[in-house]
CSV table of N, CA and C in Angstrom, one decimal:
chain,number,residue,atom,x,y,z
A,27,UNK,N,-5.2,-8.4,10.3
A,27,UNK,CA,-4.5,-9.5,9.7
A,27,UNK,C,-4.2,-10.6,10.7
A,28,UNK,N,-3.9,-10.1,11.9
A,28,UNK,CA,-3.6,-11.0,13.0
A,28,UNK,C,-4.9,-11.9,13.3
A,29,UNK,N,-6.1,-11.3,13.2
A,29,UNK,CA,-7.3,-12.1,13.3
A,29,UNK,C,-7.4,-13.2,12.3
A,30,UNK,N,-6.8,-13.0,11.1
A,30,UNK,CA,-6.9,-13.9,10.0
A,30,UNK,C,-5.7,-15.0,10.2
A,31,UNK,N,-4.9,-14.9,11.2
A,31,UNK,CA,-3.9,-15.8,11.4
A,31,UNK,C,-2.5,-15.4,10.9
A,32,UNK,N,-2.4,-14.2,10.5
A,32,UNK,CA,-1.1,-13.7,10.0
A,32,UNK,C,-0.3,-13.0,11.1
A,33,UNK,N,1.0,-13.2,11.1
A,33,UNK,CA,1.9,-12.4,12.0
A,33,UNK,C,2.0,-11.0,11.3
A,34,UNK,N,1.7,-9.9,12.0
A,34,UNK,CA,1.7,-8.6,11.3
A,34,UNK,C,2.5,-7.6,12.1
A,35,UNK,N,3.1,-6.7,11.3
A,35,UNK,CA,3.9,-5.6,11.8
A,35,UNK,C,3.7,-4.4,10.9
A,36,UNK,N,3.7,-3.2,11.6
A,36,UNK,CA,3.5,-2.0,10.8
A,36,UNK,C,4.6,-1.0,11.2
A,37,UNK,N,5.4,-0.5,10.2
A,37,UNK,CA,6.5,0.4,10.5
A,37,UNK,C,6.0,1.8,10.9
A,38,UNK,N,6.7,2.5,11.7
A,38,UNK,CA,6.4,3.8,12.1
A,38,UNK,C,7.1,4.7,11.1
A,39,UNK,N,6.5,5.1,10.0
A,39,UNK,CA,7.2,5.7,8.8
A,39,UNK,C,7.6,7.1,9.1
A,40,UNK,N,7.1,7.8,10.1
A,40,UNK,CA,7.5,9.2,10.4
A,40,UNK,C,8.6,9.3,11.5
A,41,UNK,N,9.2,8.1,11.9
A,41,UNK,CA,10.1,8.1,13.0
A,41,UNK,C,11.3,9.0,12.8
A,42,UNK,N,11.7,9.3,11.6
A,42,UNK,CA,12.9,10.1,11.4
A,42,UNK,C,12.7,11.6,11.8
A,43,UNK,N,11.4,12.1,11.7
A,43,UNK,CA,11.2,13.5,11.9
A,43,UNK,C,10.1,13.8,12.9
A,44,UNK,N,9.3,12.8,13.3
A,44,UNK,CA,8.3,13.0,14.3
A,44,UNK,C,8.6,12.4,15.6
A,45,UNK,N,8.0,12.8,16.7
A,45,UNK,CA,8.3,12.2,18.0
A,45,UNK,C,7.7,10.7,18.0
A,46,UNK,N,8.3,9.9,18.9
A,46,UNK,CA,7.8,8.5,18.9
A,46,UNK,C,6.3,8.5,19.2
A,47,UNK,N,5.6,7.6,18.5
A,47,UNK,CA,4.2,7.4,18.6
A,47,UNK,C,3.3,8.5,18.0
A,48,UNK,N,3.9,9.3,17.2
A,48,UNK,CA,3.2,10.5,16.6
A,48,UNK,C,1.9,10.0,15.8
A,49,UNK,N,0.8,10.6,16.0
A,49,UNK,CA,-0.4,10.3,15.3
A,49,UNK,C,-1.1,11.7,15.0
A,50,UNK,N,-1.9,11.6,14.0
A,50,UNK,CA,-2.7,12.8,13.6
A,50,UNK,C,-4.0,12.3,13.0
A,51,UNK,N,-5.1,13.0,13.2
A,51,UNK,CA,-6.4,12.7,12.6
A,51,UNK,C,-6.4,12.9,11.1
A,52,UNK,N,-7.4,12.4,10.4
A,52,UNK,CA,-7.5,12.6,9.0
A,52,UNK,C,-7.8,14.0,8.6
A,53,UNK,N,-8.3,14.8,9.6
A,53,UNK,CA,-8.5,16.2,9.3
A,53,UNK,C,-7.4,17.1,9.7
A,54,UNK,N,-6.2,16.5,10.0
A,54,UNK,CA,-5.0,17.2,10.5
A,54,UNK,C,-3.9,17.0,9.5
A,55,UNK,N,-4.1,16.9,8.3
A,55,UNK,CA,-3.1,16.6,7.3
A,55,UNK,C,-1.9,17.6,7.3
A,56,UNK,N,-2.2,18.9,7.6
A,56,UNK,CA,-1.2,19.9,7.7
A,56,UNK,C,-0.1,19.6,8.7
A,57,UNK,N,-0.5,18.9,9.8
A,57,UNK,CA,0.4,18.6,10.9
A,57,UNK,C,1.3,17.4,10.5
A,58,UNK,N,0.9,16.7,9.4
A,58,UNK,CA,1.7,15.5,8.9
A,58,UNK,C,2.6,15.9,7.8
A,59,UNK,N,2.3,17.0,7.1
A,59,UNK,CA,2.9,17.3,5.8
A,59,UNK,C,4.4,17.4,5.9
A,60,UNK,N,5.0,18.0,6.9
A,60,UNK,CA,6.5,18.0,7.0
A,60,UNK,C,7.1,16.6,7.1
A,61,UNK,N,6.4,15.8,7.8
A,61,UNK,CA,6.9,14.4,8.0
A,61,UNK,C,6.7,13.6,6.7
A,62,UNK,N,5.6,13.8,6.1
A,62,UNK,CA,5.3,13.1,4.8
A,62,UNK,C,6.3,13.5,3.7
A,63,UNK,N,6.6,14.8,3.6
A,63,UNK,CA,7.5,15.2,2.5
A,63,UNK,C,8.9,14.8,2.8
A,64,UNK,N,9.3,14.5,4.0
A,64,UNK,CA,10.6,14.1,4.4
A,64,UNK,C,10.9,12.6,4.1
A,65,UNK,N,9.9,11.9,3.8
A,65,UNK,CA,10.0,10.4,3.5
A,65,UNK,C,10.8,10.2,2.2
A,66,UNK,N,11.7,9.3,2.1
A,66,UNK,CA,12.4,9.0,0.9
A,66,UNK,C,12.2,7.5,0.6
A,67,UNK,N,12.4,7.2,-0.7
A,67,UNK,CA,12.3,5.8,-1.1
A,67,UNK,C,13.3,4.9,-0.3
A,68,UNK,N,14.5,5.4,-0.2
A,68,UNK,CA,15.5,4.6,0.5
A,68,UNK,C,15.1,4.4,2.0
A,69,UNK,N,14.5,5.4,2.6
A,69,UNK,CA,14.1,5.3,4.0
A,69,UNK,C,12.9,4.3,4.1
A,70,UNK,N,12.0,4.3,3.1
A,70,UNK,CA,10.9,3.3,3.1
A,70,UNK,C,11.5,1.9,3.0
A,71,UNK,N,12.5,1.7,2.2
A,71,UNK,CA,13.1,0.4,2.0
A,71,UNK,C,13.8,0.0,3.3
A,72,UNK,N,14.5,0.9,3.9
A,72,UNK,CA,15.2,0.6,5.2
A,72,UNK,C,14.2,0.2,6.3
A,73,UNK,N,13.1,0.9,6.4
A,73,UNK,CA,12.1,0.6,7.4
A,73,UNK,C,11.5,-0.7,7.1
A,74,UNK,N,11.2,-1.0,5.9
A,74,UNK,CA,10.6,-2.2,5.5
A,74,UNK,C,11.5,-3.4,5.7
A,75,UNK,N,12.8,-3.2,5.4
A,75,UNK,CA,13.8,-4.2,5.7
A,75,UNK,C,13.8,-4.6,7.1
A,76,UNK,N,13.7,-3.6,8.0
A,76,UNK,CA,13.7,-3.9,9.4
A,76,UNK,C,12.5,-4.7,9.8
A,77,UNK,N,11.3,-4.4,9.2
A,77,UNK,CA,10.1,-5.2,9.5
A,77,UNK,C,10.2,-6.6,8.9
A,78,UNK,N,10.8,-6.7,7.7
A,78,UNK,CA,11.0,-8.0,7.1
A,78,UNK,C,11.9,-8.9,8.0
A,79,UNK,N,13.0,-8.3,8.4
A,79,UNK,CA,13.9,-9.0,9.3
A,79,UNK,C,13.2,-9.5,10.6
A,80,UNK,N,12.4,-8.6,11.2
A,80,UNK,CA,11.7,-8.9,12.4
A,80,UNK,C,10.8,-10.1,12.2
A,81,UNK,N,10.0,-10.0,11.1
A,81,UNK,CA,9.1,-11.1,10.8
A,81,UNK,C,9.8,-12.5,10.6
A,82,UNK,N,10.9,-12.4,9.9
A,82,UNK,CA,11.7,-13.7,9.7
A,82,UNK,C,12.2,-14.2,11.0
A,83,UNK,N,12.8,-13.3,11.9
A,83,UNK,CA,13.3,-13.7,13.2
A,83,UNK,C,12.2,-14.2,14.1
A,84,UNK,N,10.9,-13.9,13.8
A,84,UNK,CA,9.8,-14.4,14.6
A,84,UNK,C,9.0,-15.5,13.9
A,85,UNK,N,9.6,-16.1,13.0
A,85,UNK,CA,9.1,-17.4,12.4
A,85,UNK,C,8.3,-17.3,11.1
A,86,UNK,N,8.2,-16.1,10.6
A,86,UNK,CA,7.4,-16.0,9.3
A,86,UNK,C,8.2,-16.6,8.2
A,87,UNK,N,7.5,-17.5,7.5
A,87,UNK,CA,8.1,-18.2,6.3
A,87,UNK,C,7.8,-17.5,5.0
A,88,UNK,N,6.7,-16.9,4.9
A,88,UNK,CA,6.2,-16.2,3.7
A,88,UNK,C,5.8,-14.8,4.2
A,89,UNK,N,6.2,-13.8,3.4
A,89,UNK,CA,5.9,-12.4,3.8
A,89,UNK,C,5.3,-11.7,2.7
A,90,UNK,N,4.2,-11.0,3.0
A,90,UNK,CA,3.6,-10.1,2.0
A,90,UNK,C,3.6,-8.7,2.6
A,91,UNK,N,3.3,-7.7,1.7
A,91,UNK,CA,3.2,-6.3,2.1
A,91,UNK,C,1.9,-5.8,1.6
A,92,UNK,N,1.3,-5.0,2.5
A,92,UNK,CA,0.0,-4.3,2.2
A,92,UNK,C,0.1,-2.9,2.8
A,93,UNK,N,-0.6,-2.0,2.1
A,93,UNK,CA,-0.6,-0.6,2.6
A,93,UNK,C,-1.8,0.2,1.9
A,94,UNK,N,-2.2,1.2,2.6
A,94,UNK,CA,-3.2,2.1,2.2
A,94,UNK,C,-2.6,3.5,2.1
A,95,UNK,N,-2.9,4.2,1.0
A,95,UNK,CA,-2.5,5.6,0.7
A,95,UNK,C,-0.9,5.6,0.7
A,96,UNK,N,-0.3,6.3,1.6
A,96,UNK,CA,1.2,6.2,1.6
A,96,UNK,C,1.7,4.8,1.7
A,97,UNK,N,1.0,4.0,2.5
A,97,UNK,CA,1.3,2.6,2.6
A,97,UNK,C,1.2,1.8,1.3
A,98,UNK,N,0.3,2.2,0.5
A,98,UNK,CA,0.1,1.6,-0.8
A,98,UNK,C,1.3,1.8,-1.7
A,99,UNK,N,1.9,3.0,-1.6
A,99,UNK,CA,3.1,3.3,-2.3
A,99,UNK,C,4.3,2.5,-1.7
A,100,UNK,N,4.3,2.4,-0.3
A,100,UNK,CA,5.3,1.6,0.3
A,100,UNK,C,5.3,0.1,-0.2
A,101,UNK,N,4.1,-0.4,-0.4
A,101,UNK,CA,4.0,-1.8,-0.9
A,101,UNK,C,4.6,-1.9,-2.3
A,102,UNK,N,4.4,-0.9,-3.1
A,102,UNK,CA,5.0,-0.9,-4.5
A,102,UNK,C,6.6,-0.9,-4.4
A,103,UNK,N,7.0,0.0,-3.5
A,103,UNK,CA,8.5,0.2,-3.3
A,103,UNK,C,9.1,-1.1,-2.8
A,104,UNK,N,8.5,-1.6,-1.7
A,104,UNK,CA,9.0,-2.8,-1.1
A,104,UNK,C,9.1,-4.0,-2.0
A,105,UNK,N,8.0,-4.1,-2.9
A,105,UNK,CA,8.0,-5.2,-3.8
A,105,UNK,C,9.1,-5.1,-4.8
A,106,UNK,N,9.7,-4.0,-5.0
A,106,UNK,CA,10.8,-3.8,-5.9
A,106,UNK,C,12.2,-4.2,-5.2
A,107,UNK,N,12.2,-4.2,-3.9
A,107,UNK,CA,13.5,-4.3,-3.2
A,107,UNK,C,13.6,-5.6,-2.3
A,108,UNK,N,12.5,-6.1,-1.8
A,108,UNK,CA,12.6,-7.3,-0.9
A,108,UNK,C,11.9,-8.5,-1.5
A,109,UNK,N,12.3,-9.7,-1.0
A,109,UNK,CA,11.7,-10.9,-1.6
A,109,UNK,C,10.4,-11.3,-0.9
A,110,UNK,N,9.4,-10.4,-1.1
A,110,UNK,CA,8.0,-10.7,-0.6
A,110,UNK,C,7.3,-11.6,-1.5
A,111,UNK,N,6.3,-12.3,-1.1
A,111,UNK,CA,5.5,-13.2,-1.9
A,111,UNK,C,4.5,-12.5,-2.7
A,112,UNK,N,4.0,-11.3,-2.3
A,112,UNK,CA,3.0,-10.5,-3.0
A,112,UNK,C,2.9,-9.2,-2.3
A,113,UNK,N,2.3,-8.2,-3.1
A,113,UNK,CA,2.2,-6.9,-2.6
A,113,UNK,C,0.7,-6.4,-2.9
A,114,UNK,N,0.1,-5.7,-1.9
A,114,UNK,CA,-1.2,-5.2,-2.1
A,114,UNK,C,-1.2,-3.7,-1.8
A,115,UNK,N,-1.7,-2.9,-2.8
A,115,UNK,CA,-1.7,-1.5,-2.7
A,115,UNK,C,-3.1,-0.9,-2.8
A,116,UNK,N,-3.6,-0.3,-1.7
A,116,UNK,CA,-4.9,0.4,-1.7
A,116,UNK,C,-4.6,1.9,-2.0
A,117,UNK,N,-5.1,2.4,-3.1
A,117,UNK,CA,-5.0,3.8,-3.5
A,117,UNK,C,-3.6,4.3,-3.1
A,118,UNK,N,-2.6,3.7,-3.6
A,118,UNK,CA,-1.2,4.1,-3.4
A,118,UNK,C,-0.8,5.4,-4.1
A,119,UNK,N,-0.8,6.5,-3.3
A,119,UNK,CA,-0.5,7.8,-3.9
A,119,UNK,C,1.0,7.9,-4.2
A,120,UNK,N,1.2,8.7,-5.2
A,120,UNK,CA,2.6,9.1,-5.7
A,120,UNK,C,3.4,7.9,-6.3
A,121,UNK,N,2.8,6.8,-6.6
A,121,UNK,CA,3.5,5.7,-7.3
A,121,UNK,C,3.9,6.2,-8.7
A,122,UNK,N,2.9,6.8,-9.4
A,122,UNK,CA,3.1,7.2,-10.8
A,122,UNK,C,4.0,8.4,-10.8
A,123,UNK,N,4.0,9.3,-9.9
A,123,UNK,CA,4.8,10.5,-9.9
A,123,UNK,C,6.2,10.4,-9.3
A,124,UNK,N,6.4,9.4,-8.4
A,124,UNK,CA,7.7,9.3,-7.7
A,124,UNK,C,8.4,8.0,-7.9
A,125,UNK,N,7.6,6.9,-8.2
A,125,UNK,CA,8.3,5.6,-8.2
A,125,UNK,C,8.0,4.7,-9.4
A,126,UNK,N,7.5,5.3,-10.4
A,126,UNK,CA,7.1,4.5,-11.6
A,126,UNK,C,8.3,3.8,-12.2
A,127,UNK,N,9.5,4.4,-12.0
A,127,UNK,CA,10.7,3.7,-12.5
A,127,UNK,C,11.0,2.4,-11.8
A,128,UNK,N,10.3,2.0,-10.8
A,128,UNK,CA,10.5,0.7,-10.1
A,128,UNK,C,9.6,-0.4,-10.7
A,129,UNK,N,8.8,0.0,-11.7
A,129,UNK,CA,7.9,-1.0,-12.3
A,129,UNK,C,8.6,-2.3,-12.8
A,130,UNK,N,9.7,-2.1,-13.4
A,130,UNK,CA,10.5,-3.2,-14.0
A,130,UNK,C,11.1,-4.0,-12.9
A,131,UNK,N,11.3,-3.5,-11.7
A,131,UNK,CA,11.9,-4.2,-10.6
A,131,UNK,C,10.9,-5.0,-9.7
A,132,UNK,N,9.7,-4.9,-10.0
A,132,UNK,CA,8.7,-5.6,-9.2
A,132,UNK,C,9.0,-7.1,-9.1
A,133,UNK,N,9.0,-7.7,-8.0
A,133,UNK,CA,9.4,-9.1,-7.8
A,133,UNK,C,8.3,-10.1,-7.7
A,134,UNK,N,7.1,-9.7,-7.3
A,134,UNK,CA,6.0,-10.7,-7.1
A,134,UNK,C,4.7,-10.1,-7.5
A,135,UNK,N,3.7,-10.9,-7.5
A,135,UNK,CA,2.4,-10.4,-8.0
A,135,UNK,C,1.9,-9.2,-7.1
A,136,UNK,N,1.2,-8.3,-7.8
A,136,UNK,CA,0.6,-7.1,-7.2
A,136,UNK,C,-0.9,-7.1,-7.3
A,137,UNK,N,-1.5,-6.5,-6.3
A,137,UNK,CA,-3.0,-6.3,-6.4
A,137,UNK,C,-3.2,-4.8,-6.0
A,138,UNK,N,-3.8,-4.1,-6.9
A,138,UNK,CA,-4.1,-2.7,-6.7
A,138,UNK,C,-5.6,-2.4,-6.5
A,139,UNK,N,-6.0,-1.5,-5.6
A,139,UNK,CA,-7.3,-1.1,-5.4
A,139,UNK,C,-7.3,0.4,-5.6
A,140,UNK,N,-8.3,0.9,-6.4
A,140,UNK,CA,-8.4,2.4,-6.7
A,140,UNK,C,-9.9,2.7,-6.6
A,141,UNK,N,-10.1,4.0,-6.3
A,141,UNK,CA,-11.5,4.5,-6.3
A,141,UNK,C,-11.6,5.5,-7.5
A,142,UNK,N,-12.5,5.3,-8.4
A,142,UNK,CA,-12.7,6.2,-9.5
A,142,UNK,C,-13.0,7.6,-9.2
A,143,UNK,N,-13.5,7.8,-7.9
A,143,UNK,CA,-13.9,9.2,-7.5
A,143,UNK,C,-12.7,9.9,-6.8
A,144,UNK,N,-11.6,9.3,-6.8
A,144,UNK,CA,-10.4,9.8,-6.1
A,144,UNK,C,-9.8,10.9,-6.9
A,145,UNK,N,-9.8,12.1,-6.3
A,145,UNK,CA,-9.2,13.3,-6.9
A,145,UNK,C,-7.7,13.4,-6.7
A,146,UNK,N,-7.2,12.6,-5.7
A,146,UNK,CA,-5.8,12.6,-5.4
A,146,UNK,C,-4.9,11.8,-6.4
A,147,UNK,N,-5.6,10.7,-7.0
A,147,UNK,CA,-4.9,9.8,-7.9
A,147,UNK,C,-5.8,9.7,-9.2
A,148,UNK,N,-5.6,10.6,-10.1
A,148,UNK,CA,-6.4,10.6,-11.3
A,148,UNK,C,-6.2,9.3,-12.2
A,149,UNK,N,-7.1,9.0,-13.0
A,149,UNK,CA,-7.1,7.8,-13.8
A,149,UNK,C,-5.9,7.7,-14.7
A,150,UNK,N,-5.4,8.9,-15.2
A,150,UNK,CA,-4.2,8.8,-16.0
A,150,UNK,C,-3.0,8.3,-15.3
A,151,UNK,N,-2.9,8.5,-14.0
A,151,UNK,CA,-1.8,8.0,-13.2
A,151,UNK,C,-2.0,6.4,-13.0
A,152,UNK,N,-3.2,6.0,-12.8
A,152,UNK,CA,-3.5,4.6,-12.7
A,152,UNK,C,-3.1,3.9,-14.0
A,153,UNK,N,-3.5,4.5,-15.1
A,153,UNK,CA,-3.2,3.9,-16.4
A,153,UNK,C,-1.7,3.9,-16.7
A,154,UNK,N,-0.9,4.9,-16.2
A,154,UNK,CA,0.5,4.9,-16.4
A,154,UNK,C,1.2,3.8,-15.6
A,155,UNK,N,0.7,3.5,-14.4
A,155,UNK,CA,1.2,2.3,-13.6
A,155,UNK,C,0.9,1.0,-14.4
A,156,UNK,N,-0.4,0.9,-14.8
A,156,UNK,CA,-0.7,-0.3,-15.5
A,156,UNK,C,0.1,-0.5,-16.8
A,157,UNK,N,0.3,0.6,-17.5
A,157,UNK,CA,1.1,0.5,-18.7
A,157,UNK,C,2.6,0.1,-18.4
A,158,UNK,N,3.2,0.7,-17.4
A,158,UNK,CA,4.6,0.4,-17.0
A,158,UNK,C,4.7,-1.0,-16.6
A,159,UNK,N,3.8,-1.6,-15.8
A,159,UNK,CA,3.8,-3.0,-15.4
A,159,UNK,C,3.6,-3.9,-16.6
A,160,UNK,N,2.7,-3.5,-17.4
A,160,UNK,CA,2.4,-4.4,-18.6
A,160,UNK,C,3.7,-4.4,-19.5
A,161,UNK,N,4.3,-3.3,-19.7
A,161,UNK,CA,5.5,-3.2,-20.6
A,161,UNK,C,6.6,-4.0,-19.9
A,162,UNK,N,6.7,-4.1,-18.6
A,162,UNK,CA,7.7,-4.8,-17.9
A,162,UNK,C,7.3,-6.3,-17.7
A,163,UNK,N,6.1,-6.7,-18.2
A,163,UNK,CA,5.7,-8.1,-18.2
A,163,UNK,C,5.5,-8.6,-16.7
A,164,UNK,N,5.0,-7.7,-15.9
A,164,UNK,CA,4.8,-8.0,-14.5
A,164,UNK,C,3.4,-8.5,-14.2
A,165,UNK,N,3.2,-9.4,-13.3
A,165,UNK,CA,1.9,-9.9,-12.9
A,165,UNK,C,1.2,-9.0,-11.9
A,166,UNK,N,0.1,-8.5,-12.3
A,166,UNK,CA,-0.7,-7.6,-11.5
A,166,UNK,C,-2.2,-7.6,-11.8
A,167,UNK,N,-2.9,-7.2,-10.8
A,167,UNK,CA,-4.4,-7.1,-10.9
A,167,UNK,C,-4.7,-5.6,-10.5
A,168,UNK,N,-5.6,-5.0,-11.3
A,168,UNK,CA,-6.0,-3.6,-11.0
A,168,UNK,C,-7.5,-3.6,-10.8
A,169,UNK,N,-8.0,-3.2,-9.6
A,169,UNK,CA,-9.4,-3.2,-9.4
A,169,UNK,C,-9.8,-1.7,-9.1
A,170,UNK,N,-10.7,-1.2,-9.9
A,170,UNK,CA,-11.2,0.1,-9.7
A,170,UNK,C,-12.7,0.1,-9.3
A,171,UNK,N,-13.0,0.7,-8.2
A,171,UNK,CA,-14.4,0.8,-7.8
A,171,UNK,C,-15.0,2.1,-8.3
A,172,UNK,N,-16.0,2.0,-9.1
A,172,UNK,CA,-16.6,3.2,-9.8
A,172,UNK,C,-17.2,4.2,-8.9
A,173,UNK,N,-17.7,3.8,-7.7
A,173,UNK,CA,-18.3,4.7,-6.8
A,173,UNK,C,-17.5,4.9,-5.5
A,174,UNK,N,-16.2,4.6,-5.5
A,174,UNK,CA,-15.4,4.8,-4.3
A,174,UNK,C,-14.4,6.0,-4.5
A,175,UNK,N,-14.1,6.6,-3.4
A,175,UNK,CA,-13.2,7.7,-3.3
A,175,UNK,C,-11.9,7.2,-2.6
A,176,UNK,N,-10.9,8.1,-2.5
A,176,UNK,CA,-9.7,7.9,-1.8
A,176,UNK,C,-10.1,7.6,-0.3
A,177,UNK,N,-9.5,6.6,0.2
A,177,UNK,CA,-9.7,6.2,1.6
A,177,UNK,C,-11.0,5.4,1.8
A,178,UNK,N,-11.5,4.8,0.8
A,178,UNK,CA,-12.8,4.0,0.8
A,178,UNK,C,-12.8,2.9,1.8
A,179,UNK,N,-11.6,2.4,2.2
A,179,UNK,CA,-11.5,1.3,3.1
A,179,UNK,C,-11.6,1.7,4.6
A,180,UNK,N,-11.4,2.9,4.9
A,180,UNK,CA,-11.2,3.4,6.3
A,180,UNK,C,-12.6,3.9,6.8
A,181,UNK,N,-13.1,3.2,7.8
A,181,UNK,CA,-14.4,3.5,8.3
A,181,UNK,C,-14.4,4.7,9.3
A,182,UNK,N,-13.3,5.4,9.4
A,182,UNK,CA,-13.2,6.6,10.2
A,182,UNK,C,-13.1,7.9,9.3
A,183,UNK,N,-13.3,7.6,8.0
A,183,UNK,CA,-13.3,8.8,7.0
A,183,UNK,C,-14.7,8.9,6.4
A,184,UNK,N,-15.0,10.2,6.0
A,184,UNK,CA,-16.3,10.4,5.3
A,184,UNK,C,-16.3,9.6,3.9
A,185,UNK,N,-15.2,9.3,3.4
A,185,UNK,CA,-15.1,8.6,2.1
A,185,UNK,C,-15.3,7.1,2.2
A,186,UNK,N,-15.5,6.6,3.4
A,186,UNK,CA,-15.7,5.2,3.6
A,186,UNK,C,-16.8,4.6,2.7
A,187,UNK,N,-16.5,3.5,2.1
A,187,UNK,CA,-17.5,2.9,1.2
A,187,UNK,C,-17.6,1.4,1.6
A,188,UNK,N,-18.6,1.1,2.4
A,188,UNK,CA,-18.7,-0.3,3.0
A,188,UNK,C,-18.7,-1.4,2.0
A,189,UNK,N,-19.4,-1.2,0.8
A,189,UNK,CA,-19.4,-2.3,-0.2
A,189,UNK,C,-18.0,-2.4,-0.8
A,190,UNK,N,-17.3,-1.4,-1.2
A,190,UNK,CA,-16.0,-1.5,-1.7
A,190,UNK,C,-15.0,-2.0,-0.7
A,191,UNK,N,-15.2,-1.7,0.6
A,191,UNK,CA,-14.3,-2.2,1.6
A,191,UNK,C,-14.5,-3.7,1.8
A,192,UNK,N,-15.8,-4.2,1.8
A,192,UNK,CA,-16.0,-5.6,1.9
A,192,UNK,C,-15.5,-6.4,0.7
A,193,UNK,N,-15.7,-5.9,-0.5
A,193,UNK,CA,-15.3,-6.6,-1.7
A,193,UNK,C,-13.8,-6.6,-1.8
A,194,UNK,N,-13.1,-5.5,-1.4
A,194,UNK,CA,-11.6,-5.5,-1.5
A,194,UNK,C,-11.0,-6.3,-0.4
A,195,UNK,N,-11.6,-6.4,0.7
A,195,UNK,CA,-11.1,-7.2,1.8
A,195,UNK,C,-11.2,-8.7,1.4
A,196,UNK,N,-12.3,-9.1,0.8
A,196,UNK,CA,-12.4,-10.5,0.3
A,196,UNK,C,-11.4,-10.8,-0.7
A,197,UNK,N,-11.2,-9.9,-1.7
A,197,UNK,CA,-10.1,-10.1,-2.7
A,197,UNK,C,-8.7,-10.1,-2.1
A,198,UNK,N,-8.5,-9.3,-1.1
A,198,UNK,CA,-7.2,-9.2,-0.4
A,198,UNK,C,-6.9,-10.6,0.2
A,199,UNK,N,-7.9,-11.1,1.0
A,199,UNK,CA,-7.6,-12.4,1.7
A,199,UNK,C,-7.4,-13.5,0.6
A,200,UNK,N,-8.2,-13.5,-0.5
A,200,UNK,CA,-8.0,-14.5,-1.5
A,200,UNK,C,-6.6,-14.4,-2.2
A,201,UNK,N,-6.2,-13.2,-2.4
A,201,UNK,CA,-4.9,-12.9,-3.0
A,201,UNK,C,-3.8,-13.4,-2.1
A,202,UNK,N,-3.9,-13.1,-0.8
A,202,UNK,CA,-2.9,-13.6,0.1
A,202,UNK,C,-2.9,-15.2,0.1
A,203,UNK,N,-4.0,-15.8,0.2
A,203,UNK,CA,-4.1,-17.2,0.2
A,203,UNK,C,-3.5,-17.8,-1.0
A,204,UNK,N,-3.7,-17.2,-2.2
A,204,UNK,CA,-3.1,-17.8,-3.4
A,204,UNK,C,-1.6,-17.5,-3.6
A,205,UNK,N,-1.1,-16.5,-2.9
A,205,UNK,CA,0.3,-16.1,-3.1
A,205,UNK,C,1.2,-16.4,-2.0
A,206,UNK,N,0.7,-16.7,-0.8
A,206,UNK,CA,1.5,-16.9,0.3
A,206,UNK,C,1.8,-18.4,0.5
């Protein structure tokens, strides 16, 4: 995003339970699980508020939120709590099972990307998100790639799908341009 001219920041979401700078590979999910399950909605909002404040203090006039997987859920949560201009969620896990009650609180337009081959987020969960947002009369776009799996945007994963990644990136940049 910095290459596109945006000021960008990423919160360290596991800072409450993991050592500073903690990382793990995509094949090491077991080492992340304790940290992942310790995350709370309130903690996500607090971490995002700190990022939001930092961006404002450093000259950002318009702020958007984007995330992949857990970060996609963060985008949905943040859009319910902070005055961002838009939110983008790439295969945001656990939105339907943990945060669907925030649908009515969404403040700005949302853009969702999903892979139809994703076994982690079944289609019924995607439809429940769509239904909740529609019922709440929220502005959103839902894009499902028929031949993409979870993590399709990440070129370090076996599920990387170059075409879906290119198309979603173009839509992401256009969505930011239109809403920022």
